Amino acid sequence: MQKSKLTARFRACALVVATAWATSAGAFQVLPKVSDADRKISKLGSNPVLDYLGHWFVGNGIPIMKSPVHEAITLAAIGCGASLGDESDCVTVEAVKEHRVILYGVRWPDDPPFALSAASPPRIKGCDVKVTLRSTAQPACWWGMFQDAGKQAKTKGAARAPAFGPGDYLLYRSHYGDLQFMHAMGAYDGESAGDTFDRMKMWAKFLWGVASRTTPTGIFIRDLGMDDLAAYFPGDITAMNLFATGIVEVRKDLDKVAIGALLHMVQDSFSKAHVERGPETGATCPGTEFDRPGQIRRFHSYARQSSSLHDKEDTSSSLSLHTLMISPSAVDMSRAFLTMWQQRKSWEETEPLFDCVFQPRDRSATAEAGPYVEVPKPPSGGNDSMTTH
């Protein structure tokens, strides 16, 4: 009798978790994969039942509903041989396994691993301070924190300043705070395109240093001599801590993680929900062999955007339409940066390409939500919906 009640309760919990994720997930395009390490960590953590349910949904529900857009673009850029519009065919089990570290890096800005504060743990059910937070290790906690970040950002949005910054969790900062430049977005409504560009360039220079193995990964970022970057990471954090806290499998290949993170920013800059670009002109990027993409007219900011409207620009269908109509595309420019990296080009040699891809037409243009704000439905009730003056 007790066993049957437990089984019924287990199934009910599974349904609740699955339903919550199914109806809420939509503000980002991540293809989470549960590794053997995640499963082992879950068993050792404080919330094995909740994590098991979350793992089931991460491993089975999300890949069905979500489109692995970043993976498709990256694998197409590496060279899977798919025809235009069929980039999603590149995402196979074999390809993901072969390029798993670069793909981990490509996913990193959406799902950065970080430690939870033991002194002030998040007041969210299912969080375990002993386990590194990422979607596949603590899925219930991860989603609870993501929702909390969104709610807080909505209330802080009127401040015309980043909703989150140093001292806040990476998940909050990368999606809703001062690190939105990792996604080619303004940190808040009103941020100038010039400031967004400068921060993206700061980040790209750091990533290129790690990717080319010229920037030490075991020295505190605040001691690297990059003062502008140090302002974002003023504490005792190294490149290894930033990219691989709790993830020992990728630490020997941080160069691949870094180039993946850079590709994420390149790819996001071609999403209409992130950036408004002008038409391509047929010109070549000065000092390079690569075609010039449409110039950036405006960066968007995420805080006031509707997650569902934003999400529609980051689907496999949108990717297919993009590559069939735009040249150079996100795939082409990802391939360009990969080529420069494989040729071991220095940052000074790569900088002209970066400027060509990201330099805004007008540095004074300000970030905004764009056409991705949910329009309130008019109240129903006939004459009750009319107003008088």
PDB file of C-alpha atoms in Angstrom, residues 25-30 62-73 85-89 91 110 267-268 270-274 307-324 330-331 372:
ATOM      1  CA  ALA A  25      10.590  27.097 -21.322  1.00  0.00           C
ATOM      2  CA  GLY A  26      10.965  29.435 -24.241  1.00  0.00           C
ATOM      3  CA  ALA A  27      13.328  32.339 -23.656  1.00  0.00           C
ATOM      4  CA  PHE A  28      16.460  30.621 -24.872  1.00  0.00           C
ATOM      5  CA  GLN A  29      17.589  27.952 -27.281  1.00  0.00           C
ATOM      6  CA  VAL A  30      19.634  25.385 -25.411  1.00  0.00           C
ATOM      7  CA  ILE A  62      13.415  19.589 -23.987  1.00  0.00           C
ATOM      8  CA  PRO A  63      15.201  18.099 -27.048  1.00  0.00           C
ATOM      9  CA  ILE A  64      11.808  17.255 -28.520  1.00  0.00           C
ATOM     10  CA  MET A  65      10.362  20.734 -27.985  1.00  0.00           C
ATOM     11  CA  LYS A  66      13.449  22.859 -28.461  1.00  0.00           C
ATOM     12  CA  SER A  67      15.450  23.399 -31.602  1.00  0.00           C
ATOM     13  CA  PRO A  68      19.232  22.983 -31.185  1.00  0.00           C
ATOM     14  CA  VAL A  69      19.886  26.112 -33.239  1.00  0.00           C
ATOM     15  CA  HIS A  70      23.360  26.988 -31.940  1.00  0.00           C
ATOM     16  CA  GLU A  71      24.457  23.388 -32.371  1.00  0.00           C
ATOM     17  CA  ALA A  72      23.131  23.322 -35.939  1.00  0.00           C
ATOM     18  CA  ILE A  73      24.880  26.570 -36.897  1.00  0.00           C
ATOM     19  CA  GLY A  85      18.099  25.416 -45.165  1.00  0.00           C
ATOM     20  CA  ASP A  86      18.890  21.939 -43.864  1.00  0.00           C
ATOM     21  CA  GLU A  87      21.417  22.901 -41.177  1.00  0.00           C
ATOM     22  CA  SER A  88      19.421  21.067 -38.510  1.00  0.00           C
ATOM     23  CA  ASP A  89      20.419  17.810 -40.220  1.00  0.00           C
ATOM     24  CA  VAL A  91      22.884  17.702 -35.358  1.00  0.00           C
ATOM     25  CA  ASP A 110      22.980  30.268 -21.903  1.00  0.00           C
ATOM     26  CA  GLN A 267      25.325  33.634 -33.961  1.00  0.00           C
ATOM     27  CA  ASP A 268      23.077  35.592 -31.613  1.00  0.00           C
ATOM     28  CA  PHE A 270      22.009  37.380 -36.515  1.00  0.00           C
ATOM     29  CA  SER A 271      18.827  36.745 -34.514  1.00  0.00           C
ATOM     30  CA  LYS A 272      16.273  39.506 -35.117  1.00  0.00           C
ATOM     31  CA  ALA A 273      15.273  39.321 -31.471  1.00  0.00           C
ATOM     32  CA  HIS A 274      18.824  40.277 -30.501  1.00  0.00           C
ATOM     33  CA  SER A 307      10.015  35.230 -24.030  1.00  0.00           C
ATOM     34  CA  SER A 308       7.606  33.572 -26.461  1.00  0.00           C
ATOM     35  CA  LEU A 309       7.995  36.293 -29.111  1.00  0.00           C
ATOM     36  CA  HIS A 310      11.775  36.286 -28.633  1.00  0.00           C
ATOM     37  CA  ASP A 311      11.828  32.515 -28.927  1.00  0.00           C
ATOM     38  CA  LYS A 312      10.166  32.510 -32.354  1.00  0.00           C
ATOM     39  CA  GLU A 313      13.304  34.074 -33.853  1.00  0.00           C
ATOM     40  CA  ASP A 314      15.508  31.276 -32.521  1.00  0.00           C
ATOM     41  CA  THR A 315      13.914  28.187 -34.039  1.00  0.00           C
ATOM     42  CA  SER A 316      15.036  25.753 -36.732  1.00  0.00           C
ATOM     43  CA  SER A 317      12.498  27.276 -39.122  1.00  0.00           C
ATOM     44  CA  SER A 318      13.932  30.751 -38.546  1.00  0.00           C
ATOM     45  CA  LEU A 319      17.435  29.388 -39.108  1.00  0.00           C
ATOM     46  CA  SER A 320      16.415  27.733 -42.389  1.00  0.00           C
ATOM     47  CA  LEU A 321      14.752  30.927 -43.604  1.00  0.00           C
ATOM     48  CA  HIS A 322      17.810  32.920 -42.557  1.00  0.00           C
ATOM     49  CA  THR A 323      20.375  30.792 -44.418  1.00  0.00           C
ATOM     50  CA  LEU A 324      18.178  30.602 -47.537  1.00  0.00           C
ATOM     51  CA  ALA A 330      25.314  33.219 -39.169  1.00  0.00           C
ATOM     52  CA  VAL A 331      26.812  29.992 -40.504  1.00  0.00           C
ATOM     53  CA  TYR A 372       9.052  41.636 -29.060  1.00  0.00           C
TER      54      TYR A 372
END
